[in-house]
Tab-separated table of C-alpha atoms in Angstrom:
chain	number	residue	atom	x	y	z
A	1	UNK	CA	8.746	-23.699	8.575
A	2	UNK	CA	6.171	-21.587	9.982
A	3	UNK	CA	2.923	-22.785	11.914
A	4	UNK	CA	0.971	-22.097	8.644
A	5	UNK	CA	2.550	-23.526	5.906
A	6	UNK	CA	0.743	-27.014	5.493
A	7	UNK	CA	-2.439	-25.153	4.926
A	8	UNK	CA	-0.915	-22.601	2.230
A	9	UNK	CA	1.023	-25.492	0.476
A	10	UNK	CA	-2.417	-27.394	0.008
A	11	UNK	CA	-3.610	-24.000	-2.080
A	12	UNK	CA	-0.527	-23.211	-3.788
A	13	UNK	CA	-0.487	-23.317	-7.574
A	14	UNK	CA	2.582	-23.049	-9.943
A	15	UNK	CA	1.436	-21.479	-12.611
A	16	UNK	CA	0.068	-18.106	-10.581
A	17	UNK	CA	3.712	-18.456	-8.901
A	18	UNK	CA	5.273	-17.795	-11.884
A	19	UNK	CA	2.991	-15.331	-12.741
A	20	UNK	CA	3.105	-13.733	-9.495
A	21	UNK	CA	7.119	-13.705	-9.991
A	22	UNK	CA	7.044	-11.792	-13.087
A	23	UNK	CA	4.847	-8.840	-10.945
A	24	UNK	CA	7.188	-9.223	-8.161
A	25	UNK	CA	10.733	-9.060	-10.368
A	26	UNK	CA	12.838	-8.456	-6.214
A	27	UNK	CA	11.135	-11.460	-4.613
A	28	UNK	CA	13.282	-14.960	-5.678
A	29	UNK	CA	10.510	-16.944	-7.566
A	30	UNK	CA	11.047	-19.920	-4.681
A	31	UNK	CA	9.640	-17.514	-1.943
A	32	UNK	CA	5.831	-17.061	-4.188
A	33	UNK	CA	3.875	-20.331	-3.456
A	34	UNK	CA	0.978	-18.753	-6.177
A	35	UNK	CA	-2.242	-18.587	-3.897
A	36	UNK	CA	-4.790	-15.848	-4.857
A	37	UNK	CA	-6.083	-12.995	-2.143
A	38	UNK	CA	-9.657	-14.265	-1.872
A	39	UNK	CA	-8.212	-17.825	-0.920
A	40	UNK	CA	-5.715	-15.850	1.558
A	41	UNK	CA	-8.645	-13.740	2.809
A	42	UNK	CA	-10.652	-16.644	3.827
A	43	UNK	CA	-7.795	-18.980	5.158
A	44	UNK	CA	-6.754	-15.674	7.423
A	45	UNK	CA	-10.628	-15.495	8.530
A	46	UNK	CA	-11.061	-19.100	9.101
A	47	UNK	CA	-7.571	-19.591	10.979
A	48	UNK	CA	-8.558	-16.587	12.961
A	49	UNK	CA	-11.809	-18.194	14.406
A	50	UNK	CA	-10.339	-21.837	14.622
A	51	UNK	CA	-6.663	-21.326	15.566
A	52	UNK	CA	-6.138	-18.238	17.656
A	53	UNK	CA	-3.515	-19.569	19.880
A	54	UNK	CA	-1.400	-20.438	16.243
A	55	UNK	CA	-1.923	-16.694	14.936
A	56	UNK	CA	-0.490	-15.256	18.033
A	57	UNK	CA	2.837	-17.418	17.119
A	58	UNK	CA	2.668	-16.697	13.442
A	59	UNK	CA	2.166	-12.901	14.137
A	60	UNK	CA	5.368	-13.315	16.359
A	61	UNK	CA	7.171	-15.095	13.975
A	62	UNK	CA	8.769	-12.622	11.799
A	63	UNK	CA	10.461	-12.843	9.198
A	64	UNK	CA	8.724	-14.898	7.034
A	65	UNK	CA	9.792	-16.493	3.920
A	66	UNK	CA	6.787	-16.793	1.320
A	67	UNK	CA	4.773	-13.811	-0.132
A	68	UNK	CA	2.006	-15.715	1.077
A	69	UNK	CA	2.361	-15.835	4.975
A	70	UNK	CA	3.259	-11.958	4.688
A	71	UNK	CA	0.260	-11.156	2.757
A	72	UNK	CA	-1.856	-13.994	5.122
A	73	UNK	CA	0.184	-11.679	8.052
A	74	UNK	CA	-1.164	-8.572	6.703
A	75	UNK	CA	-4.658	-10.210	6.601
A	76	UNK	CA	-4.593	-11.108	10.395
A	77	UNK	CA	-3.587	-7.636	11.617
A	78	UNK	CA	-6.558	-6.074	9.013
A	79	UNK	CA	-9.101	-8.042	11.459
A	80	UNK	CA	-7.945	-6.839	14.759
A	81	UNK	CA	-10.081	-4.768	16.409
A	82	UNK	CA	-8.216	-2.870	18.793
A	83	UNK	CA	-6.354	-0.162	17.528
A	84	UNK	CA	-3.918	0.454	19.809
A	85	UNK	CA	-3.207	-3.641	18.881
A	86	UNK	CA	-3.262	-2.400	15.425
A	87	UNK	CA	-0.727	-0.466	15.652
A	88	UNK	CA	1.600	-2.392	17.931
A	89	UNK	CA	1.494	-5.110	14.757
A	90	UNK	CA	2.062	-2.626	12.066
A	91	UNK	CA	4.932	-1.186	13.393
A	92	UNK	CA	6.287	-4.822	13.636
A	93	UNK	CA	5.223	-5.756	10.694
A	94	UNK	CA	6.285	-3.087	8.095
A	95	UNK	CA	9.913	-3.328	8.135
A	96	UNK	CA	9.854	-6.986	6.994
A	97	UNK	CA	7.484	-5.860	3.866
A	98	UNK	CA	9.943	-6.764	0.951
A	99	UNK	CA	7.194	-5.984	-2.218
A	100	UNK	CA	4.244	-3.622	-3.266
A	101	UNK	CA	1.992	-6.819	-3.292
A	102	UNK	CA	1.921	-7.085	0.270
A	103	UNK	CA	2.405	-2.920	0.993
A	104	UNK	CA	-0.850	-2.695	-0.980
A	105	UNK	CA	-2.622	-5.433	0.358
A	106	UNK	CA	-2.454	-4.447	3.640
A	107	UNK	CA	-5.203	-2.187	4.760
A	108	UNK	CA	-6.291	-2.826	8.581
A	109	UNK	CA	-10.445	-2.559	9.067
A	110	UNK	CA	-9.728	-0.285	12.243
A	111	UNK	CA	-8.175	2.351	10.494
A	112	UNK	CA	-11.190	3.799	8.816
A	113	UNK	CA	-12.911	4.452	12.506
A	114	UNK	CA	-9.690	6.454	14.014
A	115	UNK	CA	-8.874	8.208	11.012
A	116	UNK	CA	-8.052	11.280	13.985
A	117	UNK	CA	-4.895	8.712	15.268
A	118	UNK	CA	-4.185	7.111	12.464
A	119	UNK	CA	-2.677	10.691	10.534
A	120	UNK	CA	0.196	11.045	13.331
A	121	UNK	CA	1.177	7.374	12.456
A	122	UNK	CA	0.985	8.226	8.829
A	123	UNK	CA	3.095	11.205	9.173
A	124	UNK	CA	5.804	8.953	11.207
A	125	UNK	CA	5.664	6.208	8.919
A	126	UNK	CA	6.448	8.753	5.861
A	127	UNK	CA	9.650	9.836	7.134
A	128	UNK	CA	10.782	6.124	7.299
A	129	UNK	CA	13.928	4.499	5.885
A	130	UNK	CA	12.085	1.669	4.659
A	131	UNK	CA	10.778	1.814	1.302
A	132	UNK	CA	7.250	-0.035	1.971
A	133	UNK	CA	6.763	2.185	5.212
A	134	UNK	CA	7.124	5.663	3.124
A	135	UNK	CA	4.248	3.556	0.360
A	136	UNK	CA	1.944	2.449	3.138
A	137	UNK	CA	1.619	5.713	4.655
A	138	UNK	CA	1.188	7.258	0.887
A	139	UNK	CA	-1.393	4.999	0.560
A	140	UNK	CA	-3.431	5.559	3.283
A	141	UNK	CA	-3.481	9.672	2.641
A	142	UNK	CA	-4.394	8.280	-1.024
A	143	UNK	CA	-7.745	6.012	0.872
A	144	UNK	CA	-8.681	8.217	3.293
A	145	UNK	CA	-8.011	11.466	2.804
A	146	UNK	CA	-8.628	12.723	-0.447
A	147	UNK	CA	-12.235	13.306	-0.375
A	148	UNK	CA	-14.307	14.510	3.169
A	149	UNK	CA	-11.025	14.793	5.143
A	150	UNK	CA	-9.150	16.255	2.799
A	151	UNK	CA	-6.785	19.051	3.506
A	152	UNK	CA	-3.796	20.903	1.649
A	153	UNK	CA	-1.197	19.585	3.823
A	154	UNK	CA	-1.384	15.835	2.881
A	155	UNK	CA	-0.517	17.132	-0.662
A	156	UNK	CA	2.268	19.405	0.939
A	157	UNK	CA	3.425	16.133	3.445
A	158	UNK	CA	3.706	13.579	-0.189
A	159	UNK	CA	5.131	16.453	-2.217
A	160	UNK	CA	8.140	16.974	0.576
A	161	UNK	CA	8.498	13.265	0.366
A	162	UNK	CA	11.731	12.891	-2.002
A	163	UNK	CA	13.110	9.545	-3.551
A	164	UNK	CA	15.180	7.513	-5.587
A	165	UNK	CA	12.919	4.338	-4.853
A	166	UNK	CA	10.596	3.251	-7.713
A	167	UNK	CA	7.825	2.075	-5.446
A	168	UNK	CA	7.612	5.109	-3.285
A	169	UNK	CA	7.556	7.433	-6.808
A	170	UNK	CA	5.276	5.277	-8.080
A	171	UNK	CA	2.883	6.226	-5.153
A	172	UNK	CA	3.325	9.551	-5.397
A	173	UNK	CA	2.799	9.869	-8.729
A	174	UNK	CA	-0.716	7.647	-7.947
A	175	UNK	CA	-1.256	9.967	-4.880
A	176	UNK	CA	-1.154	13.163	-6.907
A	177	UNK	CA	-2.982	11.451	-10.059
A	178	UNK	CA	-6.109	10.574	-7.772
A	179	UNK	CA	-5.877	13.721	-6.040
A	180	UNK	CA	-6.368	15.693	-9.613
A	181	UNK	CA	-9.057	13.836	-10.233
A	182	UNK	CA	-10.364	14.312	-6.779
A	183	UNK	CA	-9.391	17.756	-5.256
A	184	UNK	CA	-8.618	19.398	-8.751
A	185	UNK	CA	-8.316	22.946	-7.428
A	186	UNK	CA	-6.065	22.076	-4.588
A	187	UNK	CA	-3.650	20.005	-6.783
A	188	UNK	CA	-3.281	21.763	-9.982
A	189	UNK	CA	-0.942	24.386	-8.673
A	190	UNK	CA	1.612	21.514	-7.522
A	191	UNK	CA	1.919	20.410	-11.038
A	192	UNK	CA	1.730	23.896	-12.659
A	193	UNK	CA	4.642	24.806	-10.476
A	194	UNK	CA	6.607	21.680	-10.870
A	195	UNK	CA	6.862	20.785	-7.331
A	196	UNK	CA	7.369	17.408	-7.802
A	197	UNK	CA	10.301	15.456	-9.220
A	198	UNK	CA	10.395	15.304	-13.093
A	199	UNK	CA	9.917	11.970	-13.005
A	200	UNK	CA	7.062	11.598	-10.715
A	201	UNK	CA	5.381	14.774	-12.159
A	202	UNK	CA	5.252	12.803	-15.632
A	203	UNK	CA	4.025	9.545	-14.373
A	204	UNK	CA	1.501	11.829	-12.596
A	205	UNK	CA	0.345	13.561	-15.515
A	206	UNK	CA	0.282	10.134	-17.502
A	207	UNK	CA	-1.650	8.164	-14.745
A	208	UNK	CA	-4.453	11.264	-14.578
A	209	UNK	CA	-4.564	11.579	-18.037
A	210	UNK	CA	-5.336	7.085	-18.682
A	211	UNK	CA	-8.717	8.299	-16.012
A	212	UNK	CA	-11.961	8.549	-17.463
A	213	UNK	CA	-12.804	10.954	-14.156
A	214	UNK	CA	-10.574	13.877	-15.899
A	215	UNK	CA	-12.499	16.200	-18.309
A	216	UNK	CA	-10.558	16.450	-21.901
A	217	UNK	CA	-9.605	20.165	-21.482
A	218	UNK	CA	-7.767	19.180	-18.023
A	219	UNK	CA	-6.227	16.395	-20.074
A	220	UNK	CA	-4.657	18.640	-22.488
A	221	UNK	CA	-3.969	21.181	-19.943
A	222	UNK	CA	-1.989	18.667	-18.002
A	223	UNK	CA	0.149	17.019	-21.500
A	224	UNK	CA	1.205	20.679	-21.850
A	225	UNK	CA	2.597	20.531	-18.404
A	226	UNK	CA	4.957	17.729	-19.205
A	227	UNK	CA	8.661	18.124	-19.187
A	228	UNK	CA	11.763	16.680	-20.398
A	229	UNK	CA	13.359	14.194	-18.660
């Protein structure tokens, strides 16, 4: 039982657990105690200024068993303001990320001011093993570096990026999707030229085509593009 679990029992409700565990189909529905993100966010904030000394064992204490002391683990590294610390705990931390609810809730503060260090980390994490490593780092091109820092290359690194894994296709297909709507001329020749998968260029082309940011005569441009699977 870990150092924090008296305090997410007391906010844990059934009926967002089985909710949760219909989102989360690979997690066993006994691991999701049902506690929403702001409630997570503020326990991590509060625990942070009251316990310290209990964080430092909890962040040490891996793995974990609920969704909700990963995601309340994710929280605690996001507040850190160190980034060499930062980075010390995410390397720690992502090979016990089991789900895309705690891959995409994870999104250290720190990151955004050392956006220069942080793409070497997001290269390494994107030739990972682990399935919730290769999404993070997708992820974090997808946040930070599809508008001002944008260049070519992050499009090159996620289109090199080839997998059987639902959750990492499902990112790229997101990635590329945003980056249409985003750095149009850049993109379009990706999906023109069928770089991607078959499988991720369709979700692509679907998940552009559902935004209201595309014009209608990209959107038809892109349904032609589709191909058979």
């Amino acid at each position: 039982m870990s150092v924090f679990f008296n305090e997410l029992e007391a906010l844990k409700n059934e009926k967002l657990a089985s909710f949760n565990a219909k989102l989360i189909p690979n997690l066993h529905a006994e691991n999701i105690l049902g506690i929403n993100i702001p409630k997570l966010r503020s326990l991590a904030k509060e625990l942070l200024r009251t316990r310290k000394d209990d964080v430092l064992t909890f962040l040490g204490d891996l793995p974990h068993k609920y969704l909700e002391e990963n995601i309340l683990h994710a929280f605690f590294i996001a507040e850190k303001k160190d980034i060499n610390e930062v980075f010390f705990l995410t390397d720690k931390f992502l090979p016990y990320v089991d789900n895309w609810a705690v891959c995409d809730s994870f999104l250290p503060k720190i990151f955004a001011k050392y956006l220069e260090l942080l793409l070497p980390k997001i290269t390494e994490w994107s030739k990972s093993s682990h399935v919730y490593t290769v999404r993070f780092a997708i992820g974090l091109l997808l946040k930070y570096f599809l508008l001002d820092n944008f260049k070519i290359d992050y499009l090159r690194l996620v289109s090199k990026i080839k997998s059987e894994e639902y959750y990492i296709n499902m990112m790229i297909a997101w990635f590329f999707a945003e980056a249409l709507v985003k750095q149009q001329e850049a993109t379009l020749p990706f999906i023109k030229d069928h770089i991607l998968s078959p499988w991720v260029h369709n979700k692509a082309i679907q998940k552009a085509c559902e935004s209201r940011r595309i014009d209608k005569n990209l959107k038809v441009q892109l349904k032609e593009l589709k191909v058979s699977l």
